[in-house]
CSV table of C-alpha atoms in Angstrom, one decimal:
chain,number,residue,atom,x,y,z
A,1,MET,CA,-11.2,-19.1,-0.7
A,2,SER,CA,-9.9,-17.0,2.2
A,3,GLY,CA,-7.7,-13.9,1.9
A,4,ASN,CA,-4.4,-13.5,3.6
A,5,ILE,CA,-5.0,-11.0,6.5
A,6,ARG,CA,-3.3,-13.5,8.8
A,7,LEU,CA,-0.2,-13.6,6.7
A,8,LEU,CA,-0.1,-9.8,6.7
A,9,GLY,CA,-0.4,-9.7,10.5
A,10,ASP,CA,2.2,-12.4,10.9
A,11,THR,CA,4.6,-10.6,8.6
A,12,LEU,CA,4.3,-7.4,10.6
A,13,ALA,CA,4.7,-9.3,13.8
A,14,VAL,CA,7.9,-11.0,12.6
A,15,ALA,CA,9.4,-7.6,11.7
A,16,LYS,CA,8.5,-6.3,15.2
A,17,ALA,CA,10.1,-9.4,16.8
A,18,GLU,CA,13.3,-8.7,14.9
A,19,GLY,CA,13.3,-5.2,16.4
A,20,ARG,CA,12.7,-3.4,13.1
A,21,SER,CA,10.0,-1.8,11.0
A,22,ALA,CA,8.5,-3.6,8.0
A,23,LEU,CA,9.3,-2.3,4.6
A,24,ILE,CA,6.1,-1.8,2.5
A,25,ALA,CA,6.5,-1.0,-1.2
A,26,TYR,CA,3.9,0.4,-3.5
A,27,LEU,CA,3.7,-0.2,-7.3
A,28,PRO,CA,0.8,0.3,-9.7
A,29,ALA,CA,-0.5,-2.6,-11.6
A,30,GLY,CA,-0.1,-2.4,-15.4
A,31,PHE,CA,3.0,-0.2,-15.3
A,32,PRO,CA,4.9,-0.2,-17.6
A,33,THR,CA,2.8,-3.2,-18.8
A,34,VAL,CA,0.9,-5.9,-16.9
A,35,ASP,CA,3.7,-8.4,-17.2
A,36,GLY,CA,6.3,-5.7,-16.4
A,37,GLY,CA,4.3,-4.6,-13.4
A,38,ILE,CA,4.2,-8.2,-12.1
A,39,ALA,CA,8.0,-8.5,-12.6
A,40,ALA,CA,8.5,-5.2,-10.7
A,41,VAL,CA,6.5,-6.4,-7.7
A,42,LYS,CA,8.6,-9.6,-7.6
A,43,ALA,CA,11.7,-7.5,-7.9
A,44,VAL,CA,11.0,-5.4,-4.9
A,45,PHE,CA,10.2,-8.5,-2.9
A,46,ASP,CA,13.5,-9.9,-4.0
A,47,GLY,CA,15.2,-6.7,-2.9
A,48,GLY,CA,13.8,-7.0,0.6
A,49,ALA,CA,10.3,-5.6,0.8
A,50,ASP,CA,8.1,-7.4,3.4
A,51,VAL,CA,4.8,-6.3,1.9
A,52,VAL,CA,3.7,-4.8,-1.4
A,53,GLU,CA,0.7,-2.6,-2.1
A,54,VAL,CA,-0.4,-3.0,-5.7
A,55,GLY,CA,-2.1,0.2,-6.9
A,56,LEU,CA,-5.3,0.0,-9.0
A,57,PRO,CA,-4.8,2.9,-11.4
A,58,HIS,CA,-7.7,5.4,-11.4
A,59,SER,CA,-8.5,8.4,-13.5
A,60,ASP,CA,-9.0,10.6,-10.5
A,61,PRO,CA,-6.3,9.7,-7.9
A,62,VAL,CA,-6.9,12.3,-5.2
A,63,LEU,CA,-4.0,11.1,-2.9
A,64,ASP,CA,-1.5,10.4,-5.7
A,65,GLY,CA,1.1,12.9,-6.8
A,66,PRO,CA,2.5,13.5,-10.3
A,67,VAL,CA,4.9,10.6,-10.4
A,68,ILE,CA,2.2,8.0,-9.6
A,69,GLN,CA,-0.3,9.8,-11.8
A,70,THR,CA,2.1,9.4,-14.7
A,71,ALA,CA,2.4,5.7,-14.1
A,72,ASP,CA,-1.3,5.3,-13.7
A,73,ASP,CA,-1.9,7.1,-17.0
A,74,ILE,CA,0.5,4.7,-18.8
A,75,ALA,CA,-1.3,1.7,-17.3
A,76,LEU,CA,-4.8,3.0,-18.2
A,77,ARG,CA,-3.7,3.9,-21.7
A,78,GLY,CA,-2.4,0.4,-22.0
A,79,GLY,CA,-5.9,-0.9,-21.3
A,80,LEU,CA,-5.5,-2.2,-17.7
A,81,LYS,CA,-8.6,-3.9,-16.3
A,82,ILE,CA,-9.4,-5.0,-12.7
A,83,ARG,CA,-8.7,-8.6,-13.8
A,84,ASP,CA,-5.1,-7.6,-14.5
A,85,VAL,CA,-4.8,-6.2,-11.0
A,86,MET,CA,-6.0,-9.5,-9.6
A,87,ARG,CA,-3.6,-11.3,-11.8
A,88,THR,CA,-0.8,-9.1,-10.5
A,89,VAL,CA,-1.7,-9.9,-6.9
A,90,ARG,CA,-2.0,-13.6,-7.6
A,91,GLU,CA,1.2,-14.1,-9.5
A,92,ALA,CA,3.2,-11.9,-7.1
A,93,HIS,CA,1.9,-13.8,-4.0
A,94,GLU,CA,2.3,-17.2,-5.6
A,95,ALA,CA,5.9,-16.5,-6.6
A,96,THR,CA,6.9,-15.1,-3.2
A,97,GLY,CA,4.5,-16.3,-0.5
A,98,LYS,CA,4.4,-12.8,0.8
A,99,PRO,CA,1.5,-10.5,1.6
A,100,VAL,CA,0.1,-8.4,-1.3
A,101,LEU,CA,-2.6,-5.7,-0.8
A,102,VAL,CA,-4.5,-3.6,-3.3
A,103,MET,CA,-4.5,0.2,-2.9
A,104,THR,CA,-7.6,1.6,-4.6
A,105,TYR,CA,-10.1,4.4,-4.5
A,106,TRP,CA,-13.7,3.5,-3.8
A,107,ASN,CA,-15.3,4.2,-7.2
A,108,PRO,CA,-13.8,1.3,-9.1
A,109,ILE,CA,-14.8,-1.2,-6.4
A,110,ASP,CA,-18.3,0.3,-6.2
A,111,ARG,CA,-18.7,-0.1,-10.0
A,112,TYR,CA,-17.2,-3.6,-10.1
A,113,GLY,CA,-19.3,-4.8,-7.1
A,114,VAL,CA,-18.1,-5.2,-3.6
A,115,GLU,CA,-18.9,-8.9,-3.3
A,116,ARG,CA,-17.3,-9.7,-6.6
A,117,PHE,CA,-14.2,-7.6,-5.8
A,118,THR,CA,-13.6,-9.1,-2.4
A,119,ALA,CA,-14.2,-12.7,-3.5
A,120,GLU,CA,-11.8,-12.3,-6.4
A,121,LEU,CA,-9.1,-10.6,-4.3
A,122,ALA,CA,-9.3,-13.4,-1.7
A,123,GLU,CA,-9.2,-16.0,-4.4
A,124,ALA,CA,-6.1,-14.3,-5.8
A,125,GLY,CA,-4.4,-14.6,-2.4
A,126,GLY,CA,-4.7,-10.9,-1.6
A,127,ALA,CA,-4.2,-9.7,2.0
A,128,GLY,CA,-6.6,-6.8,1.9
A,129,CYS,CA,-7.2,-3.3,0.6
A,130,ILE,CA,-6.0,0.2,1.4
A,131,LEU,CA,-9.0,2.6,0.8
A,132,PRO,CA,-7.8,6.2,1.1
A,133,ASP,CA,-11.1,7.8,0.1
A,134,LEU,CA,-13.7,5.6,1.8
A,135,PRO,CA,-15.2,7.3,4.9
A,136,VAL,CA,-15.3,5.0,7.9
A,137,GLN,CA,-19.0,5.9,8.5
A,138,GLU,CA,-19.8,4.6,4.9
A,139,SER,CA,-17.6,1.5,5.0
A,140,GLY,CA,-20.0,-1.0,6.5
A,141,LEU,CA,-20.8,-2.9,3.3
A,142,TRP,CA,-17.1,-3.1,2.4
A,143,ARG,CA,-16.0,-4.3,5.9
A,144,GLU,CA,-18.8,-6.9,5.9
A,145,HIS,CA,-17.5,-8.5,2.8
A,146,ALA,CA,-13.8,-8.0,3.6
A,147,GLU,CA,-14.3,-9.8,6.9
A,148,LYS,CA,-16.2,-12.6,5.2
A,149,HIS,CA,-13.2,-13.2,2.9
A,150,ASP,CA,-10.4,-12.6,5.5
A,151,LEU,CA,-9.2,-9.4,4.0
A,152,ALA,CA,-7.7,-6.5,5.8
A,153,THR,CA,-9.3,-3.1,5.7
A,154,VAL,CA,-6.6,-0.4,5.9
A,155,PHE,CA,-7.7,3.1,6.5
A,156,VAL,CA,-5.6,6.3,6.1
A,157,VAL,CA,-5.2,8.8,8.9
A,158,ALA,CA,-3.6,12.2,8.5
A,159,PRO,CA,-2.0,14.8,10.8
A,160,SER,CA,-5.3,16.8,10.7
A,161,SER,CA,-7.2,13.9,12.2
A,162,LYS,CA,-8.5,14.7,15.7
A,163,ASP,CA,-8.0,12.1,18.4
A,164,GLU,CA,-11.7,11.2,18.5
A,165,ARG,CA,-11.6,10.7,14.7
A,166,LEU,CA,-8.5,8.6,15.0
A,167,ALA,CA,-10.2,6.3,17.5
A,168,ALA,CA,-13.2,5.8,15.2
A,169,ILE,CA,-10.9,5.0,12.2
A,170,THR,CA,-8.7,2.6,14.0
A,171,ALA,CA,-11.6,0.8,15.6
A,172,ALA,CA,-13.0,0.1,12.2
A,173,GLY,CA,-9.8,-0.9,10.5
A,174,SER,CA,-7.7,-4.1,10.4
A,175,GLY,CA,-4.3,-5.2,9.3
A,176,PHE,CA,-2.5,-2.0,10.0
A,177,VAL,CA,-3.2,1.8,10.0
A,178,TYR,CA,-1.7,3.9,7.1
A,179,ALA,CA,-0.4,7.1,8.6
A,180,ALA,CA,0.1,9.8,6.0
A,181,SER,CA,3.2,11.7,7.2
A,182,LEU,CA,1.9,15.1,6.1
A,183,MET,CA,-1.0,16.8,4.4
A,184,GLY,CA,-0.9,16.6,0.6
A,185,VAL,CA,-0.3,14.0,-2.1
A,186,THR,CA,2.2,11.2,-2.5
A,187,GLY,CA,5.8,12.1,-3.6
A,188,THR,CA,9.3,12.2,-2.4
A,189,ARG,CA,10.4,14.9,0.0
A,190,GLU,CA,13.6,16.1,1.7
A,191,SER,CA,12.2,15.5,5.2
A,192,VAL,CA,9.4,13.4,6.5
A,193,GLY,CA,8.9,15.8,9.4
A,194,GLU,CA,7.9,15.8,13.0
A,195,GLN,CA,4.2,15.6,12.1
A,196,ALA,CA,4.5,11.9,11.3
A,197,GLN,CA,6.0,11.1,14.7
A,198,ASP,CA,3.2,12.9,16.5
A,199,LEU,CA,0.6,11.3,14.3
A,200,VAL,CA,2.0,7.8,15.1
A,201,ARG,CA,2.0,8.6,18.8
A,202,ARG,CA,-1.6,9.8,18.8
A,203,THR,CA,-2.7,6.8,16.6
A,204,LYS,CA,-1.0,4.2,18.8
A,205,ALA,CA,-2.9,5.6,21.8
A,206,THR,CA,-6.1,4.4,20.2
A,207,THR,CA,-5.2,1.0,18.8
A,208,ASP,CA,-3.0,-2.1,19.0
A,209,LEU,CA,-2.8,-2.3,15.2
A,210,PRO,CA,0.6,-1.6,13.7
A,211,VAL,CA,1.0,1.9,12.4
A,212,CYS,CA,2.8,2.3,9.2
A,213,VAL,CA,4.0,5.6,7.7
A,214,GLY,CA,3.9,6.7,4.1
A,215,LEU,CA,4.1,9.8,1.9
A,216,GLY,CA,7.6,11.3,1.4
A,217,VAL,CA,10.0,8.4,2.2
A,218,SER,CA,12.5,7.9,-0.7
A,219,ASN,CA,15.8,6.8,0.7
A,220,ALA,CA,17.5,4.7,3.3
A,221,ARG,CA,18.2,7.6,5.6
A,222,GLN,CA,14.5,8.6,5.7
A,223,ALA,CA,13.5,5.0,6.1
A,224,ALA,CA,15.7,4.7,9.1
A,225,GLU,CA,14.3,7.8,10.6
A,226,VAL,CA,10.7,6.7,10.2
A,227,ALA,CA,11.6,3.2,11.4
A,228,GLY,CA,12.6,4.8,14.7
A,229,PHE,CA,8.9,5.4,15.6
A,230,ALA,CA,6.7,3.5,13.1
A,231,ASP,CA,5.9,-0.2,12.7
A,232,GLY,CA,6.2,0.0,9.0
A,233,VAL,CA,7.8,2.3,6.3
A,234,ILE,CA,5.7,2.7,3.1
A,235,VAL,CA,7.5,3.8,-0.1
A,236,GLY,CA,5.8,4.3,-3.4
A,237,SER,CA,6.8,7.3,-5.6
A,238,ALA,CA,10.5,6.6,-5.3
A,239,PHE,CA,10.0,3.1,-6.7
A,240,VAL,CA,7.8,4.4,-9.5
A,241,GLN,CA,10.4,7.2,-10.3
A,242,ARG,CA,13.1,4.6,-10.7
A,243,MET,CA,11.0,2.7,-13.2
A,244,LEU,CA,10.2,5.9,-15.1
A,245,ASP,CA,13.8,6.9,-15.3
A,246,ALA,CA,15.1,3.5,-16.5
A,247,GLU,CA,16.1,3.2,-20.1
A,248,ASP,CA,14.4,-0.1,-20.5
A,249,GLU,CA,12.4,-2.6,-18.4
A,250,ALA,CA,15.4,-4.7,-17.3
A,251,ALA,CA,17.1,-1.6,-16.0
A,252,GLY,CA,13.9,-0.6,-14.2
A,253,LEU,CA,13.7,-4.0,-12.5
A,254,ALA,CA,17.3,-3.7,-11.4
A,255,ALA,CA,16.7,-0.2,-10.1
A,256,VAL,CA,13.7,-1.1,-8.0
A,257,ARG,CA,15.4,-4.2,-6.6
A,258,ALA,CA,18.4,-2.1,-5.6
A,259,LEU,CA,16.2,0.6,-4.0
A,260,ALA,CA,14.3,-2.1,-2.0
A,261,ALA,CA,17.7,-3.5,-0.8
A,262,GLU,CA,18.8,0.0,0.3
A,263,LEU,CA,15.5,0.7,2.1
A,264,ALA,CA,15.6,-2.8,3.7
A,265,ASP,CA,18.9,-1.8,5.2
A,266,GLY,CA,17.4,1.5,6.3
A,267,VAL,CA,14.6,-0.1,8.3
A,268,ARG,CA,17.2,-2.4,9.9
A,269,GLY,CA,19.3,0.5,11.0
A,270,LYS,CA,22.1,-0.3,8.5
A,271,ALA,CA,21.8,2.8,6.4
C-alpha cells in the first residue's frame, strides 16, 4: 500500500495555481477522545482546510506550547495508542479524500519500529510525517522507509538556521518545508513577525519545495499576512484552544469548523 505524498503535492500545487496559500490545520489525535478527534479533523476539512496534521501526543513535546500540551495530556490520560493515531488518519482521509500527515517526535516511532510505522501510515492513507526533532544527519533510516512507502518527510527550519544548514535540510526533505516563524514553542501570538518572511525567502533560495509557515498564526488577518509570502499557513494552537474552550464536543466541532472557514478566507485574501 502506497502513501499519499503525491496527493499532498497536488493539493499544494492546486492552491498555488489558484493564487493563494494552502491552509494546513493541526489537531492532536485522541483529543478530546479518539472519536472526538476524528470528528474534529473532519470538521476543519469541512470548514476549508486543505491539509491536516494529526499530532501524535507525546509526554515530552519539545516544540509544543501549553495549549497543545494540555490537549496531549488529555489524550494520553485517555489511553491513546499509535493504532488510534493511524485510525484517525485513515478515517479522516477516507471521509474527505484530502491529505493527512502525522506530526510526531522521533522517540515514539523509534520504539514502535520505523518499518512498522511507515507501513501502517501508508496503509492508512497517510501523506507523510512532520518530524520536528529528527536531525537530518540521523534521518537516513526514516527516509529510506518513507520513500519506499511514498510518504513525505517534512523537516522544520527555524530563523536561527544558517543558509548552509537550510540547504542540507531542504535537500533531504519532501512534501514541503515547515518554517517555524520564530524561536520558541507553538502558541498564538499578536504578530507573526518579519523573521518568518526572511526565513521563507532564505529557504526558497535553497529548494523548489513549498515553504509553509507555522507557530503563532491564530486568525484570518494573520493568515492573510503570512499568505502574502508563504506557500502554506499552518495553524494549530488556535484550533486546540477552541476545542478546550467549548462547553461540549458539539460546540467544539462547530468552533473549529468556523475557525477553519475564517482562516480559509484569510489565505484567499478575503479577511
